Coordinates of C-alpha atoms and ligand atoms in Angstrom, one line a residue:
S1 CA -0.1 0.0 -0.2
S2 CA 1.3 3.4 -0.6
Q3 CA -0.6 6.0 1.9
A4 CA 2.4 6.5 3.3
A5 CA 4.3 7.6 0.1
P6 CA 5.4 11.0 -0.1
A7 CA 4.2 12.7 -3.1
V8 CA 5.3 11.5 -6.7
E9 CA 5.9 13.6 -9.7
E10 CA 4.1 12.4 -12.9
L11 CA 4.3 8.9 -13.7
P12 CA 3.4 6.4 -16.2
A13 CA 0.2 4.4 -15.4
V14 CA 1.2 0.7 -14.4
A15 CA -1.3 -2.2 -15.3
S16 CA -3.4 -1.9 -12.2
G17 CA -3.9 1.8 -13.2
S18 CA -2.1 3.3 -9.9
A19 CA 1.0 5.2 -9.9
I20 CA 4.1 3.7 -9.0
S21 CA 4.7 3.7 -4.9
K22 CA 8.0 5.0 -3.9
E23 CA 7.9 2.0 -1.5
M24 CA 10.7 -0.8 -2.3
T25 CA 10.9 -4.1 -0.9
I26 CA 14.4 -6.1 -1.8
L27 CA 14.9 -9.5 -0.9
F28 CA 18.1 -11.2 -0.9
G29 CA 19.3 -14.9 -1.0
S30 CA 22.8 -14.3 0.0
Q31 CA 25.7 -17.6 1.0
T32 CA 28.5 -16.2 0.8
G33 CA 27.4 -12.5 1.7
N34 CA 27.9 -11.1 -2.2
A35 CA 23.8 -11.0 -2.8
Q36 CA 23.6 -8.1 0.8
S37 CA 25.9 -6.4 0.6
L38 CA 24.5 -6.0 -3.5
A39 CA 20.9 -5.8 -2.2
K40 CA 22.1 -3.6 0.9
K41 CA 24.1 -1.0 -1.9
A42 CA 20.8 -1.0 -4.1
G43 CA 18.5 -0.1 -1.0
K44 CA 20.9 3.0 -0.3
T45 CA 21.2 4.0 -3.5
L46 CA 16.9 3.9 -4.1
E47 CA 17.1 5.8 -1.0
G48 CA 18.8 8.3 -2.4
H49 CA 16.5 8.6 -4.8
G50 CA 13.6 9.2 -2.8
F51 CA 12.4 5.7 -2.0
Q52 CA 11.0 4.1 1.2
V53 CA 13.1 0.9 0.6
T54 CA 13.4 -1.9 3.4
V55 CA 16.3 -4.6 2.6
S56 CA 15.4 -8.1 3.9
S57 CA 17.0 -11.3 4.1
M58 CA 14.4 -13.7 2.5
S59 CA 14.9 -16.0 5.4
D60 CA 13.2 -12.7 7.5
F61 CA 10.5 -11.9 5.1
K62 CA 6.8 -13.2 6.4
P63 CA 5.6 -14.9 2.8
N64 CA 2.3 -13.7 3.9
N65 CA 3.4 -10.1 3.3
L66 CA 4.3 -10.6 -0.5
K67 CA 0.7 -9.7 -1.4
K68 CA 1.0 -6.5 -0.1
V69 CA 3.9 -5.8 -1.9
K70 CA 3.8 -3.2 -4.8
N71 CA 7.7 -2.6 -6.2
L72 CA 10.1 -5.7 -5.4
L73 CA 13.9 -6.1 -6.1
I74 CA 15.5 -9.8 -5.8
V75 CA 19.1 -10.1 -5.4
V76 CA 19.9 -13.7 -4.6
S77 CA 22.6 -16.1 -6.2
T78 CA 23.0 -20.3 -7.0
H79 CA 25.1 -22.8 -5.9
G80 CA 26.2 -26.8 -6.4
E81 CA 23.4 -27.9 -8.2
G82 CA 21.7 -24.9 -9.3
D83 CA 20.4 -24.1 -5.6
P84 CA 19.2 -21.6 -3.7
P85 CA 21.1 -20.1 -0.6
D86 CA 20.4 -21.1 2.7
N87 CA 18.5 -18.3 3.6
A88 CA 16.3 -18.3 0.1
L89 CA 15.3 -21.6 0.4
T90 CA 11.9 -21.3 2.3
F91 CA 10.8 -18.5 0.4
H92 CA 12.1 -19.8 -3.1
E93 CA 9.8 -23.1 -1.6
F94 CA 6.7 -20.5 -0.9
V95 CA 6.6 -18.8 -4.6
H96 CA 6.9 -21.7 -5.9
G97 CA 4.3 -23.9 -4.2
R98 CA 1.1 -24.1 -4.8
R99 CA 0.1 -21.6 -2.3
A100 CA 2.0 -18.6 -3.5
P101 CA -0.5 -15.9 -4.1
K102 CA -1.5 -13.9 -7.7
L103 CA 0.8 -10.9 -7.8
E104 CA -0.9 -8.8 -10.1
D105 CA -0.1 -5.3 -8.9
L106 CA 3.7 -6.6 -8.1
R107 CA 6.7 -4.7 -9.9
F108 CA 10.0 -6.4 -9.7
S109 CA 13.1 -7.6 -11.2
V110 CA 15.7 -9.8 -10.4
L111 CA 19.7 -9.9 -9.9
A112 CA 20.6 -12.9 -10.1
L113 CA 24.4 -13.7 -9.1
G114 CA 26.0 -16.8 -10.3
D115 CA 29.2 -18.4 -11.7
S116 CA 29.1 -19.4 -15.3
S117 CA 31.5 -22.4 -14.8
Y118 CA 28.9 -24.3 -13.3
E119 CA 25.9 -25.6 -15.3
F120 CA 23.2 -24.2 -13.4
F121 CA 24.2 -20.8 -14.3
C122 CA 22.2 -18.3 -12.2
Q123 CA 19.7 -21.0 -11.6
T124 CA 17.8 -19.7 -8.6
G125 CA 17.6 -15.5 -10.0
K126 CA 16.1 -17.5 -13.2
D127 CA 13.1 -19.5 -11.3
F128 CA 12.4 -16.0 -9.3
D129 CA 12.2 -14.4 -12.6
K130 CA 10.1 -16.8 -14.6
R131 CA 8.0 -17.6 -11.5
L132 CA 6.7 -13.7 -10.5
E133 CA 5.8 -13.4 -13.9
E134 CA 3.9 -16.7 -13.5
L135 CA 1.9 -15.3 -10.3
G136 CA 1.1 -12.2 -12.8
G137 CA 3.9 -9.5 -11.9
T138 CA 4.9 -7.2 -14.2
R139 CA 9.0 -6.6 -14.9
I140 CA 10.7 -3.0 -13.8
A141 CA 13.7 -4.2 -15.7
P142 CA 14.7 -7.1 -17.4
R143 CA 16.5 -9.7 -15.0
V144 CA 20.7 -9.0 -15.2
D145 CA 22.4 -12.5 -14.5
C146 CA 26.0 -11.8 -13.0
D147 CA 29.0 -13.9 -13.6
L148 CA 32.0 -13.2 -10.6
D149 CA 32.9 -10.3 -11.7
F150 CA 29.5 -8.6 -11.1
D151 CA 29.8 -4.7 -10.0
E152 CA 29.6 -3.3 -13.1
P153 CA 26.7 -5.4 -14.4
A154 CA 25.0 -4.9 -11.0
A155 CA 25.3 -1.4 -10.7
E156 CA 23.8 -1.3 -14.1
W157 CA 20.5 -3.4 -12.8
V158 CA 20.3 -1.1 -10.3
E159 CA 20.3 2.0 -13.1
S160 CA 17.9 0.7 -15.0
V161 CA 15.6 -0.6 -12.7
L162 CA 16.0 3.6 -11.7
A163 CA 15.3 4.6 -15.4
E164 CA 12.1 2.4 -15.7
L165 CA 10.9 4.1 -12.0
N166 CA 11.4 7.6 -14.1
E167 CA 14.0 8.2 -12.1
G168 CA 17.0 8.1 -14.3
Q169 CA 18.4 11.6 -15.7
S170 CA 19.4 11.9 -11.8
S171 CA 20.7 8.3 -11.3
V172 CA 23.1 8.7 -12.9
N173 CA 26.5 10.3 -12.4
S174 CA 29.6 10.8 -14.7
S175 CA 31.2 8.0 -13.8
G176 CA 28.0 5.6 -14.5
T177 CA 27.5 4.8 -11.1
A178 CA 25.1 5.7 -9.3
P179 CA 26.1 8.1 -5.9
A180 CA 25.3 6.3 -3.4
A181 CA 26.5 2.9 -4.6
Q182 CA 30.1 3.2 -3.2
A183 CA 31.2 1.0 -0.1
P184 CA 29.8 2.5 3.0
A185 CA 31.7 5.0 5.4
A186 CA 33.4 4.3 8.2
E187 CA 34.8 1.6 7.0
S188 CA 38.8 0.7 5.9
V189 CA 39.4 1.8 2.3
Y190 CA 40.2 -1.6 1.1
S191 CA 37.6 -3.5 -0.5
R192 CA 37.0 -6.0 -3.1
S193 CA 37.6 -3.6 -6.0
N194 CA 40.6 -1.8 -4.1
P195 CA 42.1 -5.0 -2.5
F196 CA 45.1 -4.8 0.6
R197 CA 48.5 -6.0 0.0
A198 CA 48.6 -8.4 2.9
E199 CA 52.2 -9.9 4.0
V200 CA 52.7 -13.3 4.2
L201 CA 54.1 -13.9 8.3
E202 CA 54.1 -17.6 8.2
S203 CA 53.1 -20.3 5.7
I204 CA 53.5 -24.1 7.1
N205 CA 51.6 -27.4 6.1
L206 CA 49.8 -28.7 8.6
N207 CA 49.5 -32.7 7.4
G208 CA 52.3 -35.0 8.0
R209 CA 54.7 -36.2 5.9
G210 CA 53.3 -39.5 3.7
S211 CA 49.7 -37.7 4.0
N212 CA 47.5 -37.7 0.6
K213 CA 47.2 -34.2 1.0
E214 CA 48.5 -30.8 1.8
T215 CA 47.2 -28.5 3.9
R216 CA 48.7 -24.9 4.1
H217 CA 48.1 -22.3 7.3
L218 CA 48.6 -19.0 6.0
E219 CA 49.0 -16.1 8.5
L220 CA 48.8 -13.1 7.0
S221 CA 49.3 -9.4 8.3
L222 CA 46.9 -6.8 8.3
E223 CA 48.7 -4.3 9.9
G224 CA 47.9 -0.6 8.4
S225 CA 44.8 -2.0 6.9
G226 CA 42.1 -1.0 9.0
L227 CA 40.6 -4.0 8.1
T228 CA 38.6 -6.0 10.3
Y229 CA 36.4 -9.1 10.1
Q230 CA 34.2 -11.6 12.9
P231 CA 34.5 -15.2 13.5
G232 CA 32.7 -16.6 10.3
D233 CA 33.8 -14.2 7.7
S234 CA 35.9 -15.1 4.9
L235 CA 38.9 -13.6 3.2
G236 CA 38.9 -12.8 -0.6
V237 CA 42.1 -13.7 -1.9
Y238 CA 43.3 -12.6 -5.8
P239 CA 45.7 -15.1 -6.9
E240 CA 48.3 -15.2 -10.1
N241 CA 48.2 -17.7 -12.6
D242 CA 51.3 -20.1 -13.0
P243 CA 53.9 -19.0 -14.9
E244 CA 54.8 -22.2 -16.4
L245 CA 50.7 -21.8 -17.6
V246 CA 51.6 -18.3 -18.9
D247 CA 54.4 -19.6 -20.8
L248 CA 52.8 -22.7 -22.0
L249 CA 49.6 -20.5 -23.5
L250 CA 51.9 -18.1 -24.6
E251 CA 54.3 -20.1 -26.5
E252 CA 51.2 -22.1 -27.5
M253 CA 49.8 -19.0 -29.5
N254 CA 53.2 -17.7 -30.6
W255 CA 52.3 -14.3 -29.1
D256 CA 55.1 -11.9 -27.9
P257 CA 54.8 -11.9 -24.1
D258 CA 55.5 -7.8 -24.1
E259 CA 53.2 -7.0 -26.8
E260 CA 51.1 -4.2 -24.8
I261 CA 47.6 -4.5 -23.9
K262 CA 44.4 -2.7 -22.4
V263 CA 43.1 -3.7 -19.3
K264 CA 40.2 -1.5 -18.3
D265 CA 42.1 2.0 -18.0
E266 CA 45.1 0.3 -17.8
V267 CA 48.5 -1.1 -20.2
V268 CA 50.3 -3.7 -19.2
T269 CA 52.5 -6.5 -21.1
L270 CA 50.6 -9.2 -22.1
K271 CA 52.2 -12.3 -20.2
E272 CA 51.6 -9.8 -17.0
A273 CA 47.7 -9.9 -18.6
L274 CA 47.7 -13.6 -18.3
H275 CA 49.9 -13.6 -15.2
S276 CA 47.6 -11.6 -12.9
H277 CA 44.0 -10.3 -14.6
F278 CA 42.6 -12.9 -16.5
E279 CA 41.7 -16.4 -15.7
I280 CA 43.4 -19.4 -17.8
T281 CA 42.5 -22.2 -15.9
V282 CA 38.8 -22.6 -16.1
L283 CA 36.6 -23.2 -19.5
T284 CA 33.0 -21.9 -19.5
K285 CA 30.0 -22.5 -21.9
P286 CA 30.3 -18.8 -22.6
L287 CA 34.2 -18.5 -22.8
V288 CA 33.8 -21.3 -25.9
E289 CA 31.1 -19.7 -27.5
K290 CA 32.8 -16.3 -27.6
A291 CA 36.0 -18.2 -29.0
A292 CA 33.8 -19.9 -31.5
K293 CA 32.7 -16.5 -32.6
L294 CA 36.1 -15.1 -32.6
S295 CA 37.9 -17.9 -34.4
G296 CA 35.4 -19.1 -36.8
N297 CA 36.9 -22.4 -36.8
E298 CA 34.0 -24.9 -38.0
D299 CA 35.0 -27.8 -35.9
L300 CA 34.7 -25.3 -32.7
L301 CA 31.7 -23.4 -34.2
Q302 CA 30.0 -27.3 -34.2
L303 CA 31.0 -28.4 -30.8
V304 CA 29.1 -25.0 -29.1
S305 CA 25.9 -25.9 -31.7
Q306 CA 25.4 -29.0 -29.5
S307 CA 24.8 -27.7 -25.7
D308 CA 26.0 -31.9 -24.2
Q309 CA 29.1 -32.1 -26.2
L310 CA 29.9 -28.2 -25.2
K311 CA 29.2 -29.5 -21.5
A312 CA 31.6 -32.8 -21.5
Y313 CA 34.3 -31.0 -23.4
I314 CA 35.2 -28.1 -20.8
D315 CA 34.7 -30.8 -18.1
G316 CA 38.4 -30.7 -16.5
R317 CA 40.0 -29.1 -19.6
D318 CA 41.7 -25.4 -19.1
L319 CA 42.2 -22.5 -21.6
I320 CA 45.1 -24.4 -23.0
D321 CA 43.1 -27.7 -23.9
L322 CA 41.3 -25.3 -26.1
V323 CA 43.6 -23.3 -27.7
R324 CA 45.5 -26.7 -28.5
D325 CA 42.8 -28.3 -29.8
F326 CA 41.5 -25.7 -32.2
K327 CA 44.1 -24.5 -34.3
P328 CA 45.0 -22.1 -35.5
W329 CA 43.9 -19.0 -33.8
N330 CA 44.1 -15.5 -36.0
G331 CA 43.4 -12.2 -34.9
T332 CA 45.0 -10.6 -32.2
A333 CA 45.7 -11.4 -28.9
Q334 CA 44.3 -8.0 -27.4
D335 CA 40.9 -9.7 -29.2
F336 CA 42.1 -13.0 -27.7
V337 CA 42.4 -11.5 -23.9
S338 CA 39.3 -9.4 -24.1
I339 CA 36.9 -12.9 -24.1
L340 CA 38.5 -13.8 -21.1
R341 CA 37.0 -13.9 -17.6
K342 CA 38.7 -11.1 -15.2
M343 CA 40.8 -13.0 -12.5
P344 CA 38.1 -13.6 -9.8
A345 CA 39.0 -13.6 -5.9
R346 CA 39.1 -16.7 -3.9
L347 CA 37.0 -16.7 -0.7
Y348 CA 38.5 -18.9 2.4
S349 CA 36.8 -19.0 5.6
I350 CA 39.3 -17.0 8.0
S351 CA 40.5 -19.6 10.5
S352 CA 41.3 -17.2 13.2
S353 CA 40.0 -14.5 15.7
L354 CA 40.8 -11.1 15.2
E355 CA 40.6 -10.6 18.8
A356 CA 43.4 -13.6 19.8
N357 CA 45.5 -12.4 16.7
P358 CA 45.7 -8.2 16.4
E359 CA 45.7 -7.1 12.4
E360 CA 46.2 -10.7 11.5
V361 CA 44.1 -12.7 9.5
H362 CA 45.0 -16.9 9.3
L363 CA 43.8 -19.1 6.5
T364 CA 43.4 -22.9 5.8
I365 CA 43.9 -23.9 2.2
G366 CA 43.5 -27.3 0.9
A367 CA 46.2 -27.8 -1.8
V368 CA 44.4 -29.1 -4.9
R369 CA 46.2 -31.3 -7.5
Y370 CA 44.6 -34.1 -9.8
D371 CA 45.3 -35.0 -13.0
A372 CA 43.0 -34.6 -16.1
H373 CA 43.1 -35.3 -20.2
G374 CA 46.7 -36.5 -19.5
R375 CA 48.2 -33.7 -18.0
E376 CA 48.4 -32.7 -13.9
R377 CA 46.2 -29.8 -12.9
K378 CA 46.2 -27.8 -10.2
G379 CA 44.5 -25.1 -8.3
V380 CA 45.0 -21.5 -9.3
C381 CA 45.1 -19.8 -5.7
S382 CA 45.8 -23.1 -3.2
I383 CA 48.8 -24.4 -5.6
L384 CA 50.7 -20.6 -5.5
C385 CA 49.9 -20.4 -1.3
A386 CA 51.5 -24.3 -1.4
E387 CA 54.0 -23.7 -4.0
R388 CA 55.1 -20.1 -4.6
L389 CA 54.4 -17.7 -1.8
Q390 CA 57.1 -17.1 0.7
P391 CA 57.0 -15.6 4.1
G392 CA 57.2 -11.9 2.9
D393 CA 55.5 -12.0 -0.4
T394 CA 51.8 -10.2 -0.2
L395 CA 48.4 -11.1 -1.4
P396 CA 46.1 -8.8 -2.6
V397 CA 43.1 -9.5 0.1
F398 CA 39.5 -8.2 1.1
I399 CA 37.2 -9.1 4.1
Q400 CA 34.0 -11.1 3.2
H401 CA 31.6 -10.4 5.7
N402 CA 29.3 -13.1 6.4
E403 CA 26.3 -12.5 8.1
N404 CA 25.1 -16.1 7.3
F405 CA 28.0 -17.7 10.3
K406 CA 27.8 -15.8 13.5
L407 CA 28.5 -17.1 17.0
P408 CA 26.1 -17.0 18.7
G409 CA 24.9 -13.2 20.4
N410 CA 24.7 -15.4 23.3
P411 CA 28.3 -16.2 24.7
D412 CA 26.3 -19.2 27.0
T413 CA 24.4 -20.7 24.0
S414 CA 26.0 -24.1 23.2
I415 CA 27.5 -24.8 19.9
I416 CA 27.8 -27.8 18.1
M417 CA 30.5 -27.3 15.3
I418 CA 31.2 -30.3 12.1
G419 CA 34.1 -29.0 9.9
P420 CA 36.1 -32.2 8.5
G421 CA 39.1 -31.6 6.6
T422 CA 39.5 -27.3 5.5
G423 CA 35.8 -26.9 7.4
V424 CA 37.8 -26.5 10.3
A425 CA 38.6 -23.3 9.6
P426 CA 36.0 -21.1 11.0
F427 CA 36.1 -23.2 14.2
R428 CA 39.3 -22.1 15.2
S429 CA 38.4 -19.0 15.3
F430 CA 34.9 -19.7 17.1
M431 CA 37.2 -21.0 19.5
Q432 CA 40.0 -18.4 19.5
E433 CA 36.8 -16.1 19.9
R434 CA 35.2 -17.3 23.0
E435 CA 38.5 -18.2 25.0
E436 CA 39.6 -14.7 24.3
T437 CA 36.6 -12.8 25.2
G438 CA 36.0 -15.8 28.1
A439 CA 32.3 -17.4 26.4
E440 CA 31.1 -19.8 29.1
G441 CA 28.7 -22.0 26.4
K442 CA 29.5 -25.3 26.0
S443 CA 30.7 -26.5 22.4
W444 CA 31.0 -29.7 20.9
M445 CA 33.5 -30.3 17.6
F446 CA 33.7 -32.8 14.8
F447 CA 36.6 -33.3 13.2
G448 CA 37.2 -35.6 10.1
D449 CA 40.1 -36.8 8.1
Q450 CA 41.6 -39.2 6.3
H451 CA 44.2 -40.2 8.5
F452 CA 44.7 -39.6 12.5
V453 CA 48.7 -40.0 12.6
T454 CA 48.9 -37.3 9.5
D455 CA 46.2 -35.0 9.0
F456 CA 44.3 -34.0 12.6
L457 CA 44.7 -30.1 11.6
Y458 CA 45.6 -28.1 14.8
Q459 CA 45.7 -30.8 16.9
T460 CA 47.5 -29.8 19.7
E461 CA 45.2 -26.3 19.6
W462 CA 42.1 -28.7 20.1
Q463 CA 43.6 -30.7 22.6
K464 CA 44.5 -27.7 24.9
W465 CA 40.8 -26.3 24.2
L466 CA 39.3 -29.4 26.0
K467 CA 41.5 -29.6 28.7
D468 CA 41.2 -25.6 29.5
G469 CA 37.2 -26.5 28.9
V470 CA 37.4 -23.7 25.9
L471 CA 35.8 -26.9 24.3
T472 CA 33.5 -29.1 26.0
K473 CA 33.4 -32.2 23.6
M474 CA 35.5 -33.3 20.8
D475 CA 34.7 -36.1 18.3
V476 CA 36.5 -37.4 15.7
A477 CA 36.7 -39.4 12.3
F478 CA 39.3 -40.5 10.6
S479 CA 37.9 -41.9 7.0
R480 CA 41.0 -44.0 6.2
D481 CA 42.5 -45.4 9.7
G482 CA 40.2 -48.8 10.0
D483 CA 38.7 -51.3 7.3
E484 CA 35.7 -49.3 7.1
K485 CA 35.4 -45.3 6.1
V486 CA 34.3 -43.5 9.7
Y487 CA 32.9 -39.9 8.8
V488 CA 31.9 -37.0 11.0
Q489 CA 27.8 -38.3 10.5
H490 CA 28.8 -41.8 12.1
R491 CA 29.9 -39.9 15.1
M492 CA 26.9 -37.8 15.6
Q493 CA 24.5 -40.8 14.7
E494 CA 26.7 -42.5 17.9
N495 CA 26.1 -39.4 20.0
S496 CA 22.7 -39.2 19.2
K497 CA 20.9 -38.9 22.3
E498 CA 23.2 -36.4 23.8
L499 CA 23.5 -34.4 20.3
F500 CA 19.4 -34.4 20.5
Q501 CA 19.4 -33.4 24.0
W502 CA 22.0 -30.2 23.0
L503 CA 19.6 -29.1 20.1
E504 CA 16.2 -29.2 22.8
E505 CA 18.6 -26.6 25.3
G506 CA 19.1 -24.3 22.2
A507 CA 22.6 -25.2 20.8
S508 CA 23.3 -24.2 17.6
V509 CA 24.5 -26.1 14.7
Y510 CA 27.3 -25.2 12.4
I511 CA 28.4 -26.9 9.5
C512 CA 31.6 -26.2 7.2
G513 CA 33.2 -27.8 3.9
D514 CA 32.4 -29.9 1.4
E515 CA 29.4 -29.4 0.0
K516 CA 28.0 -31.3 -2.4
H517 CA 28.4 -35.1 -0.3
M518 CA 29.8 -33.9 3.1
A519 CA 27.0 -31.2 4.0
H520 CA 24.3 -33.2 2.5
D521 CA 24.7 -36.2 4.3
V522 CA 25.3 -34.4 7.8
H523 CA 21.8 -32.6 7.1
N524 CA 20.2 -35.9 6.5
T525 CA 22.2 -37.7 9.3
L526 CA 20.4 -34.5 11.8
I527 CA 17.0 -35.1 10.3
D528 CA 17.7 -38.6 11.4
I529 CA 18.8 -38.0 15.0
I530 CA 15.9 -35.4 15.3
E531 CA 13.4 -38.1 14.1
K532 CA 14.7 -41.2 16.4
E533 CA 15.6 -38.8 19.7
G534 CA 12.4 -36.5 19.0
G535 CA 9.9 -39.5 18.4
L536 CA 8.9 -37.2 15.3
N537 CA 8.1 -38.2 11.9
R538 CA 10.9 -37.4 8.9
D539 CA 8.3 -34.5 8.2
E540 CA 8.4 -32.8 11.4
A541 CA 12.1 -33.8 12.0
A542 CA 12.8 -31.7 8.7
A543 CA 10.6 -29.0 10.1
Y544 CA 12.4 -29.1 13.3
L545 CA 15.4 -28.3 11.2
A546 CA 13.7 -26.0 8.7
E547 CA 12.7 -23.7 12.0
M548 CA 16.1 -24.0 13.6
Q549 CA 17.3 -22.4 10.7
Q550 CA 15.0 -19.9 10.2
N551 CA 15.8 -18.8 14.0
K552 CA 19.9 -18.8 12.3
R553 CA 20.7 -22.0 15.0
Y554 CA 21.5 -23.6 12.1
Q555 CA 23.8 -22.3 9.7
R556 CA 26.6 -23.6 7.1
D557 CA 29.2 -22.3 4.9
V558 CA 29.8 -24.8 2.5
Y559 CA 31.6 -24.6 -0.9
Ligands
2AM601 P1 37.4 -39.9 2.6 O1 38.1 -38.7 1.9 O2 38.3 -40.9 3.5 O3 36.1 -40.6 2.0 C1 37.8 -34.7 4.8 O4 37.7 -34.7 3.4 C2 37.1 -35.9 5.9 O5 35.7 -35.9 4.8 C3 38.2 -37.1 5.0 O6 38.2 -38.0 5.5 C4 36.2 -37.5 4.2 O7 36.6 -39.2 3.6 C5 35.6 -37.5 4.8 N1 34.1 -37.4 3.8 C6 34.5 -37.5 2.2 N2 32.8 -38.1 1.9 C7 32.4 -37.5 2.9 C8 30.8 -37.8 3.2 N3 29.9 -37.6 2.7 N4 30.5 -36.8 4.4 C9 31.4 -37.0 5.3 N5 32.5 -37.1 5.5 C10 33.0 -37.3 3.9

């Protein structure tokens, strides 16, 4: 309803014949915090143009109020196999369900975030966009799908929304971005678009000799940056490509490494551009399609014409494979480089507490190495950290705040932490914080990895916290020490009675780590336990967990 709206100048009539309301609801669904910060930014911009804006997480929004909303912006990311973020799940389900209301008076627009190297690129945004139209809504502006480099398209989307709301002229300043679309004031000057060069203080392999794994513990200095973070936040890191891969590419393409290349407003050598400005390791569908257009190569055009073939081709292959397989490449290096994705930042869950380590940030990074299509492949950032980065070197970093993975506000609240492998990271931060602040709540850690002897990450720290009572209880699952696999969820099952008791007493549950297998299985195990110990049926048990999630007592940081 628009009774409280200030006077509106001449505005075009909408479908219902009434003037456009100056009320705007912005709902976000965010896992890592990007959609959330973009939603807030959009909110500030719209407020600057006289709108009364409500910005809310989808999980905090009462679905029954949807009917009353006149103007709705949705900012939502997509995860895994086209899945909504946790805090979008319930709302996504509601909107797609039979109880969703008719929305003939609704005007809406969707900003979708995603990663074009995944098959179901921006799927959740596409879902909402399609469904809101089906329910009778009218688009304010077309949906915008953003790849990893989302800042510019997101700002353009806000502008197009404003323009359509007949606010266009005043919204665009000379730099092309809306005036209020700047980073919040009173924070560090360093951000995603202006990263801080953090010095490496320490770099240690946490795994013992003979392990199948290499897990880097990095300590970085934030001195002089003004950057701050809370347990549960992540650190964004801009990596550089492996110089060997860069040389291989230059050779393969017969390019002059010293050729000057334009990257945005900068001019750098081709070698430098390939080293630190562009992604050369991942093939995405849009990239291969652009490459086909650029080269006009018949075989490549044929490949991109069939979605299934293209999908099979890009799996496990990189840019070097592409340029080898579809030679020769005509045209300039500049043209070729301009189809590449800008080097995206990698996000790592922070494994330290700032309270306990002033002006430092610690990371726990698993080195990624595997074979595919006859060549050894290496993770860009993890291998930079494991193999090339030395103490004294610097890394461009920024803080990615994550409101969706936070210690309980009340230090007396019990916490249950489930974090096998590098999923241990934020829980080291939680423990350091609780120790440093003298929090009294109980805490229970489930950790797992392959072998006790080589892979018990931060073992002595956990043992000390247990001894000092900072940690109440710890259960570990070493999957490859016995004849049968044991995982964290088996330890949870063995402790189901006590675990359910903790839940009943108000404990919060946190999962961090692998999404596809671990987090999924642990989620189902939680439902099993609630079903069994609570004497509920499956649906009721799922609802119990869903309610915990709604109340922020069940939080996940999964990847
Ligand atoms: P595995 O590699 O021996 O199968 C950290 O990587 C630990 O998580 C390892 O012990 C790994 O066991 C285990 N893990 C693998 N799949 C899992 C799953 N679906 N649920 C829980 N833990 C899993």
